[in-house]
mmCIF file of C-alpha atoms and ligand atoms in Angstrom:
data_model
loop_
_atom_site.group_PDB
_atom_site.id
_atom_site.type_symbol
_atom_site.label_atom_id
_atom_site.label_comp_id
_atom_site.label_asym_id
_atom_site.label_seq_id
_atom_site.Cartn_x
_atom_site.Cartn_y
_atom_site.Cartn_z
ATOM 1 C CA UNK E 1 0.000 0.000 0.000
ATOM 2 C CA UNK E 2 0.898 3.782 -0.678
ATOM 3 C CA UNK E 3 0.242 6.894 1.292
ATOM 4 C CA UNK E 4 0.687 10.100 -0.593
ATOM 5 C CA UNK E 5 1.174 13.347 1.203
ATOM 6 C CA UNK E 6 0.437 16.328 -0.754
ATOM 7 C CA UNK E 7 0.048 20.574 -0.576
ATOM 8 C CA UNK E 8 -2.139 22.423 -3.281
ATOM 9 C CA UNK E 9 -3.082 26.006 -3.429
ATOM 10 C CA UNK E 10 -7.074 26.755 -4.272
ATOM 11 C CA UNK E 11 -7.791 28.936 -7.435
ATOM 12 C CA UNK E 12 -10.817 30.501 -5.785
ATOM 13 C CA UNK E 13 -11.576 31.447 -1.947
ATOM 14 C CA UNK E 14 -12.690 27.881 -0.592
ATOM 15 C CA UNK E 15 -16.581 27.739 -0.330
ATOM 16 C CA UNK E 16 -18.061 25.489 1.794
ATOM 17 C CA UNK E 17 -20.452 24.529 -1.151
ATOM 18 C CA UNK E 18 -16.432 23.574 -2.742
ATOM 19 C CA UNK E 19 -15.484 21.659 0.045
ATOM 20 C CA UNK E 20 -18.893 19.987 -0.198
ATOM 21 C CA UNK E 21 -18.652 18.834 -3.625
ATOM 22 C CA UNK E 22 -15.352 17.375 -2.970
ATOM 23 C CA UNK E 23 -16.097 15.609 0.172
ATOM 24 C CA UNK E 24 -19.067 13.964 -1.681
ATOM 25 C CA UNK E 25 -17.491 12.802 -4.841
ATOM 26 C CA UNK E 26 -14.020 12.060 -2.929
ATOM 27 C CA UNK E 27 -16.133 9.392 -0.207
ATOM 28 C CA UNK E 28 -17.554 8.444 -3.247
ATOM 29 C CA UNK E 29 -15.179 7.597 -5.056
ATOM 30 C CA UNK E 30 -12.557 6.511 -2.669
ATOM 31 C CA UNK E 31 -14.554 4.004 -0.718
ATOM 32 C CA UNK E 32 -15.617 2.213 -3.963
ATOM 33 C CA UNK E 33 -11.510 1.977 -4.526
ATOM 34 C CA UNK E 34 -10.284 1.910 -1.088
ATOM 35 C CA UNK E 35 -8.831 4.821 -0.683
ATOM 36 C CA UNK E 36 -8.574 6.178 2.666
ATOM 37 C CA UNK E 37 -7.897 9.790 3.613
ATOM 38 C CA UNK E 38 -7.734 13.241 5.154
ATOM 39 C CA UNK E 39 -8.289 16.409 3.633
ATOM 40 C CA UNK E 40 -7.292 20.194 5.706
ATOM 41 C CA UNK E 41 -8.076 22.949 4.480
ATOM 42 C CA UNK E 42 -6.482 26.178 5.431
ATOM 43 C CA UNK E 43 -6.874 29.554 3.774
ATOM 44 C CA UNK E 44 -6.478 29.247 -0.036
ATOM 45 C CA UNK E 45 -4.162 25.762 0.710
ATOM 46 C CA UNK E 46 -5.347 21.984 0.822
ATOM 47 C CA UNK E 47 -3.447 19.411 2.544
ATOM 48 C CA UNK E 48 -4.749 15.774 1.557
ATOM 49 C CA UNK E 49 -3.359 12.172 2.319
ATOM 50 C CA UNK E 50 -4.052 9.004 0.336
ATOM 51 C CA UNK E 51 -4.087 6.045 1.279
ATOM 52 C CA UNK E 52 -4.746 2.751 -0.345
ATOM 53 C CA UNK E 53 -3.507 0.318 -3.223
ATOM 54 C CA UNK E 54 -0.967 1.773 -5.655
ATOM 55 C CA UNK E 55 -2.961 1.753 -8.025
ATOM 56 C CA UNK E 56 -5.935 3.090 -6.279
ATOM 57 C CA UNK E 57 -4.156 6.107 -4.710
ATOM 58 C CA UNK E 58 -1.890 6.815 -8.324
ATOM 59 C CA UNK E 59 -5.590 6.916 -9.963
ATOM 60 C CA UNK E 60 -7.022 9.077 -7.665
ATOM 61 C CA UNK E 61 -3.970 11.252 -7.535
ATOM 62 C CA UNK E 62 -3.445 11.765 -11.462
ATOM 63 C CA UNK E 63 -7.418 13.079 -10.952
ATOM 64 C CA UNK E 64 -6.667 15.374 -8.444
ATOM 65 C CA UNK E 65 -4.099 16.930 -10.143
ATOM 66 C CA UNK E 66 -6.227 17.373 -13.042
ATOM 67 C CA UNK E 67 -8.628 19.435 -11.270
ATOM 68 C CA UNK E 68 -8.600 23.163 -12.251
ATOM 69 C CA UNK E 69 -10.084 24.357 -8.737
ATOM 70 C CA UNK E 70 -6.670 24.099 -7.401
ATOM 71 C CA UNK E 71 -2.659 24.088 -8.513
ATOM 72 C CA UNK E 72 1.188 24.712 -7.398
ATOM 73 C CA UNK E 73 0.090 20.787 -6.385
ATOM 74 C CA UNK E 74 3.841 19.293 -4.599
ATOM 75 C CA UNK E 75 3.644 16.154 -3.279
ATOM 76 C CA UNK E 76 5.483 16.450 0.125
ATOM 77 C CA UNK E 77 5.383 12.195 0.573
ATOM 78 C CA UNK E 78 4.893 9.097 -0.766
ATOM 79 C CA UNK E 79 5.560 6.332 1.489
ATOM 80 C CA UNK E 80 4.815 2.030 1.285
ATOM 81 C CA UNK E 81 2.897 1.147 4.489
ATOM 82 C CA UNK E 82 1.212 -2.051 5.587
ATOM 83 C CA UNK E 83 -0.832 0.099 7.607
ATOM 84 C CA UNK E 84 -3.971 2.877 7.012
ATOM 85 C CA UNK E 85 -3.007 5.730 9.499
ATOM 86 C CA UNK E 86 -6.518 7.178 8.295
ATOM 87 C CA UNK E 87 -8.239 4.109 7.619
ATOM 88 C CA UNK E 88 -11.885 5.115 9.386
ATOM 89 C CA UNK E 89 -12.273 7.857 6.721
ATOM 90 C CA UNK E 90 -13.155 7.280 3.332
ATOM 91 C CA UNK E 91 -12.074 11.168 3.326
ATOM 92 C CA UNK E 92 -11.657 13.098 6.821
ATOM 93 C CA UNK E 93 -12.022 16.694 6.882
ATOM 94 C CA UNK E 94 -11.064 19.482 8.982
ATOM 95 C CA UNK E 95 -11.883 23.106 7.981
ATOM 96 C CA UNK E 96 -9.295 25.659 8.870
ATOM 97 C CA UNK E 97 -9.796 29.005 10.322
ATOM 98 C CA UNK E 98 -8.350 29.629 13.437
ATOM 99 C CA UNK E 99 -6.593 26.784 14.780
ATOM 100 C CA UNK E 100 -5.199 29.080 17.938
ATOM 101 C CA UNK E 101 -9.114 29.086 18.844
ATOM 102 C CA UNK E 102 -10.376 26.314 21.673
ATOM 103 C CA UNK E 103 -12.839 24.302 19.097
ATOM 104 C CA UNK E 104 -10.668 23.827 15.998
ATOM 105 C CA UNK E 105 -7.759 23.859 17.963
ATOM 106 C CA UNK E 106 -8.875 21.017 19.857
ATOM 107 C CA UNK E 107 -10.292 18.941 16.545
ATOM 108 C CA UNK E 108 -6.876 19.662 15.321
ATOM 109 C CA UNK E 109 -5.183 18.009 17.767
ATOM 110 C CA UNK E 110 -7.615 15.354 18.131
ATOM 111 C CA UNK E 111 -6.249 14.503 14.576
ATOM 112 C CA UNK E 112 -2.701 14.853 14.686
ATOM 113 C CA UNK E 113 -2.820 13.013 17.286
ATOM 114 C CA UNK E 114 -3.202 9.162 16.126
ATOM 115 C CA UNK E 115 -0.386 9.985 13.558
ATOM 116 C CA UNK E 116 2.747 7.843 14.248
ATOM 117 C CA UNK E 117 4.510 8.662 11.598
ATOM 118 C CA UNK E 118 6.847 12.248 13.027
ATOM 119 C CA UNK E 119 6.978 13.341 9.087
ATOM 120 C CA UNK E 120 3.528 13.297 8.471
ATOM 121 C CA UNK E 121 3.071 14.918 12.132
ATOM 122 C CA UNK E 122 5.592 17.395 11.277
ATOM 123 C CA UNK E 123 3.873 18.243 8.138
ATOM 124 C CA UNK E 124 0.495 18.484 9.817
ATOM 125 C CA UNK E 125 1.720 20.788 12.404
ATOM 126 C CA UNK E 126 3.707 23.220 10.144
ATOM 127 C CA UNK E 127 0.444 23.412 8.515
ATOM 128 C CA UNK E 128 -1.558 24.412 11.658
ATOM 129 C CA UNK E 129 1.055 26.673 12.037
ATOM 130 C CA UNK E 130 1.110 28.621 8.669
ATOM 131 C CA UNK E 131 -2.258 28.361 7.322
ATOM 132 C CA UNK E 132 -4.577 28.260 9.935
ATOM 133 C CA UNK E 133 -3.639 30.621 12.707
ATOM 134 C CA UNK E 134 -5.481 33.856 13.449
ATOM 135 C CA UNK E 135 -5.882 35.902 10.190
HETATM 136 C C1 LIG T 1 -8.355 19.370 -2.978
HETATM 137 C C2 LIG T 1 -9.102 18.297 -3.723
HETATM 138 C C3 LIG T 1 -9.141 17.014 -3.217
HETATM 139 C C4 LIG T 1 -9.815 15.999 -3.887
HETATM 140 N N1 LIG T 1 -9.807 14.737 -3.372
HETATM 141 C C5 LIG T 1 -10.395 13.733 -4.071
HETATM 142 C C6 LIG T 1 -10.351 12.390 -3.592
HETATM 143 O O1 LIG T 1 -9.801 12.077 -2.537
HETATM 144 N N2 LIG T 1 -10.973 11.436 -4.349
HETATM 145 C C7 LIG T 1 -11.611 11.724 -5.525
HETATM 146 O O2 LIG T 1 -12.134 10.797 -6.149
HETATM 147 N N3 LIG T 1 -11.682 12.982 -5.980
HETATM 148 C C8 LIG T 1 -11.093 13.993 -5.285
HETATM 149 N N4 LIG T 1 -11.175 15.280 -5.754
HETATM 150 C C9 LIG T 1 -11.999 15.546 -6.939
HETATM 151 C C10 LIG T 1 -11.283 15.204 -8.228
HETATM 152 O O3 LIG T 1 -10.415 16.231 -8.572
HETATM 153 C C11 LIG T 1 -12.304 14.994 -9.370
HETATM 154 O O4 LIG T 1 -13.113 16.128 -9.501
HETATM 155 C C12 LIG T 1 -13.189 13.796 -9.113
HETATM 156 O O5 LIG T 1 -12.432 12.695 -8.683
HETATM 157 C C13 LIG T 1 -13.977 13.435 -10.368
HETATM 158 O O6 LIG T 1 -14.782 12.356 -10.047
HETATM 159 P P1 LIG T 1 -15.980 11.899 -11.012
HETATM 160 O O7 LIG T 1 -15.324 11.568 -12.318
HETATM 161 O O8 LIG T 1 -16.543 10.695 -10.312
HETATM 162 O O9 LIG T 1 -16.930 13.056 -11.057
HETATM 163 C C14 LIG T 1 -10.489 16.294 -5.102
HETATM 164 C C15 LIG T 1 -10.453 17.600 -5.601
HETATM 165 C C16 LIG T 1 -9.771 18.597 -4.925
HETATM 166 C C17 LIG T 1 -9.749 19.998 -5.492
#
């Protein structure tokens, strides 16, 4: 199995009727595939992991990327595992906004914290840090 790690920078201001659409067609899609997942969204950035098959997650990736709601796409990693980190989510979602604050602060950590892995940790944290603190 694969687990991709990647940033992306939205074309538009993030709607919630945006994040909507993706989160349907992504659990959609995904759980008829396998593909397991979390998606953040901070400001104008995304920060998604895949997880599933090679096949499964290379598929869904190569769609992503096509999308024209978002670009500057970088894949930050792309590890083997033998285990989902993310497994309960056909696609997870946290919204951003301000991550200092008690609620999303505390669903933030909430999902950081079952992460093992210190790169994809350390990748979720800068995150917080940059994109979703106090405007
Ligand atoms: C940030 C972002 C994340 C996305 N994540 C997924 C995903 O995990 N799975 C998926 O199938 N589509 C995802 N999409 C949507 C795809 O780009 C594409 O629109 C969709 O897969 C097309 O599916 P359809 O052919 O079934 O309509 C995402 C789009 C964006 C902008």
């Amino acid at each position: 199995m694969q687990r991709l790690l990647y940033i992306s920078t939205a074309r538009a201001i993030i709607t919630q009727d945006v994040i909507d659409d993706i989160l349907r067609v992504s659990r959609r899609n995904n759980a008829a595939v396998g593909v397991t997942g979390l998606l953040i969204v901070g400001g104008k950035r995304f920060l998604q992991v895949l997880e599933g098959t090679d096949l499964a997650v290379a598929q869904t990736f190569d769609r992503i990327q096509r999308d024209p709601r978002h670009f500057a796409m970088v894949s930050l990693a792309r590890q083997t595992i033998t285990e989902r980190t993310f497994g309960s989510w056909s696609m997870g979602y946290q919204a951003g906004g301000n991550a200092t604050s008690g609620e999303s602060a505390a669903a933030m950590a909430a999902l950081i914290a079952p992460i093992d892995d210190p790169m994809l940790r350390g990748y979720f944290t800068g995150f917080v840090d940059l994109h979703m603190k106090a405007a």
